[in-house]
Amino acid sequence: ISVSHDFSDFRYPASAKQLNLEFLAAMFQRLALFYETHIKPHLFPSEDLSDMGSENLHHRKIRLAGRDIQNTSLPLKKRVQAASYIGLLAYTGGYAAGTCAGEFMASLIGFLKHPAIMDKGIMTVLQSLSGICYIHLHNQKRAKDLELVDILLNILHMKEATLLLNKSTQVKFWSCYLLSVLCCNNIPIIKTLNNSERLQRDLEILAHKGWYGWPNNYAKELLQLLGYARP
């Protein structure tokens, strides 16, 4: 199995109404293999962890990756790679691991405002946040409190001065996907999106793009969920 570092070929599955677990699990299986082969030996080079409970070990991995995310002395690329591991660990470790990973959401969201981050890095962060917020109401609420919804809306509209203006279509697709994850069983976020004056038009434009390689057209899914279009 060949796994690239930029993760740009991965596709998170999910609509706001029904999340495709099989598709997401397959992607994380590939990430898990990469983690076990290339990352775990660096996180735990010589420690005997046999006496640690699996949950504690999982949480420790999350905190070690989180430490890299918050270490501003590291190159941005390495910090973004750590962000991808956090998303993997949050998803594979269950709800408690997701809660642990949620402690680093502020730093992850901060990457989306970083002036030097490129589109591939943005997509990696959006993927990670999708894993952390996946069927996790507490993290979804935290994401809303950290203004992630507003940031995603600005990415879709391309008019946020603190963000890069040269957003690729794929970055917008990932933003739609993450919004669909945030909307899952979350009425307050759905209401917030309904209050956006420009979202409907932005989604209509994206819905007519070619969503090649994606399991669903998430712009279209959001239009239907928000009542702007019929199923």
mmCIF file of C-alpha atoms in Angstrom:
data_model
loop_
_atom_site.group_PDB
_atom_site.id
_atom_site.type_symbol
_atom_site.label_atom_id
_atom_site.label_comp_id
_atom_site.label_asym_id
_atom_site.label_seq_id
_atom_site.Cartn_x
_atom_site.Cartn_y
_atom_site.Cartn_z
ATOM 1 C CA ILE A 1 0.000 0.000 0.000
ATOM 2 C CA SER A 2 1.378 3.377 -0.953
ATOM 3 C CA VAL A 3 0.474 6.337 1.216
ATOM 4 C CA SER A 4 1.462 9.876 0.323
ATOM 5 C CA HIS A 5 2.289 12.525 2.875
ATOM 6 C CA ASP A 6 -0.083 15.181 1.567
ATOM 7 C CA PHE A 7 -3.206 12.959 1.822
ATOM 8 C CA SER A 8 -4.712 14.896 -1.102
ATOM 9 C CA ASP A 9 -6.081 11.726 -2.693
ATOM 10 C CA PHE A 10 -8.172 10.750 0.322
ATOM 11 C CA ARG A 11 -11.887 11.349 0.314
ATOM 12 C CA TYR A 12 -13.879 11.538 3.490
ATOM 13 C CA PRO A 13 -17.343 10.117 2.904
ATOM 14 C CA ALA A 14 -20.450 11.633 4.389
ATOM 15 C CA SER A 15 -23.584 13.583 3.854
ATOM 16 C CA ALA A 16 -25.313 15.498 6.602
ATOM 17 C CA LYS A 17 -28.094 12.924 6.522
ATOM 18 C CA GLN A 18 -26.168 9.641 6.310
ATOM 19 C CA LEU A 19 -22.430 9.232 6.825
ATOM 20 C CA ASN A 20 -20.767 6.475 4.833
ATOM 21 C CA LEU A 21 -18.770 4.633 7.487
ATOM 22 C CA GLU A 22 -17.218 2.099 5.116
ATOM 23 C CA PHE A 23 -15.605 4.748 2.930
ATOM 24 C CA LEU A 24 -14.196 6.660 5.895
ATOM 25 C CA ALA A 25 -12.974 3.485 7.596
ATOM 26 C CA ALA A 26 -11.092 2.416 4.447
ATOM 27 C CA MET A 27 -9.257 5.719 4.319
ATOM 28 C CA PHE A 28 -8.300 5.542 7.964
ATOM 29 C CA GLN A 29 -7.062 1.968 7.548
ATOM 30 C CA ARG A 30 -4.518 3.297 5.065
ATOM 31 C CA LEU A 31 -3.596 6.099 7.447
ATOM 32 C CA ALA A 32 -3.316 3.623 10.319
ATOM 33 C CA LEU A 33 -0.832 1.519 8.349
ATOM 34 C CA PHE A 34 1.216 4.619 7.574
ATOM 35 C CA TYR A 35 1.092 5.629 11.247
ATOM 36 C CA GLU A 36 2.187 2.218 12.558
ATOM 37 C CA THR A 37 5.024 1.986 10.025
ATOM 38 C CA HIS A 38 6.402 5.518 9.917
ATOM 39 C CA ILE A 39 5.079 7.566 12.832
ATOM 40 C CA LYS A 40 4.720 5.347 15.892
ATOM 41 C CA PRO A 41 8.442 4.420 16.024
ATOM 42 C CA HIS A 42 9.299 8.126 16.243
ATOM 43 C CA LEU A 43 6.713 8.859 18.925
ATOM 44 C CA PHE A 44 7.787 5.898 21.059
ATOM 45 C CA PRO A 45 11.341 4.994 19.970
ATOM 46 C CA SER A 46 12.451 2.955 22.985
ATOM 47 C CA GLU A 47 9.745 3.035 25.649
ATOM 48 C CA ASP A 48 8.121 -0.080 27.036
ATOM 49 C CA LEU A 49 4.414 0.660 26.774
ATOM 50 C CA SER A 50 3.160 -2.835 27.515
ATOM 51 C CA ASP A 51 1.865 -1.850 30.932
ATOM 52 C CA MET A 52 -0.220 1.026 29.608
ATOM 53 C CA GLY A 53 -3.921 0.655 28.926
ATOM 54 C CA SER A 54 -4.876 0.958 25.261
ATOM 55 C CA GLU A 55 -6.998 4.037 25.964
ATOM 56 C CA ASN A 56 -4.207 5.794 27.862
ATOM 57 C CA LEU A 57 -1.747 4.930 25.094
ATOM 58 C CA HIS A 58 -4.096 6.306 22.461
ATOM 59 C CA HIS A 59 -4.563 9.524 24.409
ATOM 60 C CA ARG A 60 -0.823 9.839 24.893
ATOM 61 C CA LYS A 61 -0.295 9.574 21.148
ATOM 62 C CA ILE A 62 -2.859 12.329 20.662
ATOM 63 C CA ARG A 63 -1.125 14.597 23.154
ATOM 64 C CA LEU A 64 2.293 13.971 21.598
ATOM 65 C CA ALA A 65 0.939 14.855 18.165
ATOM 66 C CA GLY A 66 -0.821 17.845 19.711
ATOM 67 C CA ARG A 67 2.472 18.995 21.160
ATOM 68 C CA ASP A 68 3.941 19.067 17.650
ATOM 69 C CA ILE A 69 0.916 20.979 16.377
ATOM 70 C CA GLN A 70 1.446 23.678 19.000
ATOM 71 C CA ASN A 71 5.236 23.804 18.657
ATOM 72 C CA THR A 72 5.778 26.950 16.614
ATOM 73 C CA SER A 73 9.515 26.236 16.341
ATOM 74 C CA LEU A 74 8.782 23.275 14.047
ATOM 75 C CA PRO A 75 8.389 23.730 10.281
ATOM 76 C CA LEU A 76 4.803 24.329 9.251
ATOM 77 C CA LYS A 77 4.805 21.161 7.130
ATOM 78 C CA LYS A 78 5.663 18.986 10.148
ATOM 79 C CA ARG A 79 2.957 20.651 12.254
ATOM 80 C CA VAL A 80 0.382 20.052 9.529
ATOM 81 C CA GLN A 81 1.454 16.401 9.322
ATOM 82 C CA ALA A 82 0.820 16.126 13.059
ATOM 83 C CA ALA A 83 -2.639 17.557 12.403
ATOM 84 C CA SER A 84 -3.384 14.640 10.087
ATOM 85 C CA TYR A 85 -2.404 12.168 12.829
ATOM 86 C CA ILE A 86 -4.720 13.878 15.309
ATOM 87 C CA GLY A 87 -7.659 13.363 12.949
ATOM 88 C CA LEU A 88 -6.747 9.702 12.512
ATOM 89 C CA LEU A 89 -6.356 9.093 16.247
ATOM 90 C CA ALA A 90 -9.598 10.917 17.055
ATOM 91 C CA TYR A 91 -11.563 8.738 14.661
ATOM 92 C CA THR A 92 -9.968 5.384 15.478
ATOM 93 C CA GLY A 93 -9.947 5.936 19.242
ATOM 94 C CA GLY A 94 -13.662 6.478 19.739
ATOM 95 C CA TYR A 95 -15.572 9.254 21.466
ATOM 96 C CA ALA A 96 -13.137 9.706 24.367
ATOM 97 C CA ALA A 97 -10.198 10.036 21.981
ATOM 98 C CA GLY A 98 -12.193 12.563 19.977
ATOM 99 C CA THR A 99 -12.717 14.586 23.144
ATOM 100 C CA CYS A 100 -8.983 14.472 23.854
ATOM 101 C CA ALA A 101 -8.154 15.578 20.310
ATOM 102 C CA GLY A 102 -10.721 18.348 20.604
ATOM 103 C CA GLU A 103 -8.395 20.114 23.038
ATOM 104 C CA PHE A 104 -6.193 21.004 20.068
ATOM 105 C CA MET A 105 -8.939 22.315 17.809
ATOM 106 C CA ALA A 106 -8.024 25.942 18.423
ATOM 107 C CA SER A 107 -4.521 25.318 17.073
ATOM 108 C CA LEU A 108 -5.874 23.374 14.106
ATOM 109 C CA ILE A 109 -8.321 26.122 13.225
ATOM 110 C CA GLY A 110 -5.468 28.602 13.577
ATOM 111 C CA PHE A 111 -3.705 26.857 10.684
ATOM 112 C CA LEU A 112 -6.552 27.937 8.400
ATOM 113 C CA LYS A 113 -5.534 31.549 9.056
ATOM 114 C CA HIS A 114 -1.803 30.972 8.661
ATOM 115 C CA PRO A 115 -0.452 33.197 5.862
ATOM 116 C CA ALA A 116 2.048 30.584 4.657
ATOM 117 C CA ILE A 117 -0.196 27.522 4.466
ATOM 118 C CA MET A 118 -0.906 26.178 0.991
ATOM 119 C CA ASP A 119 -4.017 24.479 -0.356
ATOM 120 C CA LYS A 120 -2.744 20.949 0.350
ATOM 121 C CA GLY A 121 -2.092 21.909 3.944
ATOM 122 C CA ILE A 122 -5.535 23.459 4.256
ATOM 123 C CA MET A 123 -7.136 20.286 2.933
ATOM 124 C CA THR A 124 -5.171 18.190 5.441
ATOM 125 C CA VAL A 125 -6.415 20.382 8.294
ATOM 126 C CA LEU A 126 -10.008 20.216 7.033
ATOM 127 C CA GLN A 127 -9.713 16.418 6.864
ATOM 128 C CA SER A 128 -8.364 16.321 10.409
ATOM 129 C CA LEU A 129 -11.167 18.502 11.748
ATOM 130 C CA SER A 130 -13.673 16.260 9.982
ATOM 131 C CA GLY A 131 -12.283 13.254 11.861
ATOM 132 C CA ILE A 132 -12.342 15.097 15.188
ATOM 133 C CA CYS A 133 -15.909 16.374 14.734
ATOM 134 C CA TYR A 134 -17.268 13.161 13.219
ATOM 135 C CA ILE A 135 -20.441 12.271 15.182
ATOM 136 C CA HIS A 136 -19.061 14.210 18.167
ATOM 137 C CA LEU A 137 -21.536 16.855 19.322
ATOM 138 C CA HIS A 138 -19.203 18.321 21.942
ATOM 139 C CA ASN A 139 -16.469 18.933 19.379
ATOM 140 C CA GLN A 140 -19.010 20.277 16.896
ATOM 141 C CA LYS A 141 -20.112 22.818 19.497
ATOM 142 C CA ARG A 142 -16.507 23.681 20.283
ATOM 143 C CA ALA A 143 -15.839 24.169 16.571
ATOM 144 C CA LYS A 144 -18.761 26.588 16.370
ATOM 145 C CA ASP A 145 -17.519 28.469 19.446
ATOM 146 C CA LEU A 146 -14.093 28.749 17.792
ATOM 147 C CA GLU A 147 -15.780 30.332 14.746
ATOM 148 C CA LEU A 148 -14.914 27.458 12.420
ATOM 149 C CA VAL A 149 -18.294 27.769 10.714
ATOM 150 C CA ASP A 150 -17.595 31.413 9.891
ATOM 151 C CA ILE A 151 -14.148 30.530 8.542
ATOM 152 C CA LEU A 152 -15.626 27.844 6.291
ATOM 153 C CA LEU A 153 -18.271 30.244 5.018
ATOM 154 C CA ASN A 154 -15.535 32.745 4.199
ATOM 155 C CA ILE A 155 -13.542 30.088 2.343
ATOM 156 C CA LEU A 156 -16.602 29.304 0.243
ATOM 157 C CA HIS A 157 -17.102 32.993 -0.498
ATOM 158 C CA MET A 158 -13.377 33.849 -0.861
ATOM 159 C CA LYS A 159 -13.680 37.240 0.795
ATOM 160 C CA GLU A 160 -11.879 36.816 4.121
ATOM 161 C CA ALA A 161 -8.855 39.098 4.374
ATOM 162 C CA THR A 162 -7.104 36.862 6.925
ATOM 163 C CA LEU A 163 -7.232 33.858 4.595
ATOM 164 C CA LEU A 164 -5.521 33.129 1.314
ATOM 165 C CA LEU A 165 -7.678 34.328 -1.555
ATOM 166 C CA ASN A 166 -6.410 31.792 -4.077
ATOM 167 C CA LYS A 167 -8.557 28.908 -2.882
ATOM 168 C CA SER A 168 -8.691 25.876 -5.106
ATOM 169 C CA THR A 169 -11.999 24.236 -5.898
ATOM 170 C CA GLN A 170 -10.926 21.186 -3.884
ATOM 171 C CA VAL A 171 -10.475 23.328 -0.768
ATOM 172 C CA LYS A 172 -14.050 24.514 -1.207
ATOM 173 C CA PHE A 173 -15.220 20.933 -1.685
ATOM 174 C CA TRP A 174 -13.540 19.934 1.580
ATOM 175 C CA SER A 175 -15.141 22.923 3.289
ATOM 176 C CA CYS A 176 -18.548 21.711 2.115
ATOM 177 C CA TYR A 177 -17.772 18.255 3.410
ATOM 178 C CA LEU A 178 -16.712 19.533 6.830
ATOM 179 C CA LEU A 179 -19.867 21.663 7.027
ATOM 180 C CA SER A 180 -21.926 18.542 6.357
ATOM 181 C CA VAL A 181 -20.114 16.778 9.223
ATOM 182 C CA LEU A 182 -20.764 19.725 11.537
ATOM 183 C CA CYS A 183 -24.450 19.737 10.594
ATOM 184 C CA CYS A 184 -24.951 16.068 11.444
ATOM 185 C CA ASN A 185 -27.582 15.971 14.232
ATOM 186 C CA ASN A 186 -26.698 19.560 15.119
ATOM 187 C CA ILE A 187 -29.664 21.908 14.801
ATOM 188 C CA PRO A 188 -27.857 25.037 16.148
ATOM 189 C CA ILE A 189 -25.245 24.850 13.380
ATOM 190 C CA ILE A 190 -27.936 24.260 10.765
ATOM 191 C CA LYS A 191 -29.721 27.390 12.011
ATOM 192 C CA THR A 192 -26.465 29.342 11.822
ATOM 193 C CA LEU A 193 -26.000 28.327 8.200
ATOM 194 C CA ASN A 194 -29.587 29.249 7.403
ATOM 195 C CA ASN A 195 -28.853 32.761 8.649
ATOM 196 C CA SER A 196 -26.061 33.246 6.119
ATOM 197 C CA GLU A 197 -27.171 35.611 3.368
ATOM 198 C CA ARG A 198 -24.633 34.446 0.801
ATOM 199 C CA LEU A 199 -24.309 30.709 1.481
ATOM 200 C CA GLN A 200 -27.132 29.611 -0.816
ATOM 201 C CA ARG A 201 -25.561 31.265 -3.855
ATOM 202 C CA ASP A 202 -22.089 29.964 -2.989
ATOM 203 C CA LEU A 203 -23.431 26.408 -2.677
ATOM 204 C CA GLU A 204 -25.395 26.681 -5.923
ATOM 205 C CA ILE A 205 -22.196 27.617 -7.763
ATOM 206 C CA LEU A 206 -20.282 24.713 -6.218
ATOM 207 C CA ALA A 207 -23.131 22.265 -6.812
ATOM 208 C CA HIS A 208 -22.640 22.723 -10.561
ATOM 209 C CA LYS A 209 -18.923 21.915 -10.380
ATOM 210 C CA GLY A 210 -17.631 18.455 -11.225
ATOM 211 C CA TRP A 211 -17.359 16.520 -7.979
ATOM 212 C CA TYR A 212 -15.310 13.802 -9.654
ATOM 213 C CA GLY A 213 -13.938 11.226 -7.229
ATOM 214 C CA TRP A 214 -16.293 12.239 -4.435
ATOM 215 C CA PRO A 215 -19.021 9.863 -3.197
ATOM 216 C CA ASN A 216 -21.505 12.737 -3.056
ATOM 217 C CA ASN A 217 -21.943 16.315 -4.193
ATOM 218 C CA TYR A 218 -21.835 17.885 -0.731
ATOM 219 C CA ALA A 219 -22.786 21.345 -1.952
ATOM 220 C CA LYS A 220 -25.992 19.817 -3.291
ATOM 221 C CA GLU A 221 -26.458 17.854 -0.056
ATOM 222 C CA LEU A 222 -26.176 21.048 1.977
ATOM 223 C CA LEU A 223 -28.622 22.880 -0.283
ATOM 224 C CA GLN A 224 -31.156 20.126 0.332
ATOM 225 C CA LEU A 225 -30.482 19.958 4.068
ATOM 226 C CA LEU A 226 -30.904 23.709 4.476
ATOM 227 C CA GLY A 227 -34.143 23.717 2.495
ATOM 228 C CA TYR A 228 -32.800 25.582 -0.526
ATOM 229 C CA ALA A 229 -33.440 22.670 -2.903
ATOM 230 C CA ARG A 230 -35.622 19.597 -3.061
ATOM 231 C CA PRO A 231 -34.053 16.155 -2.524
#
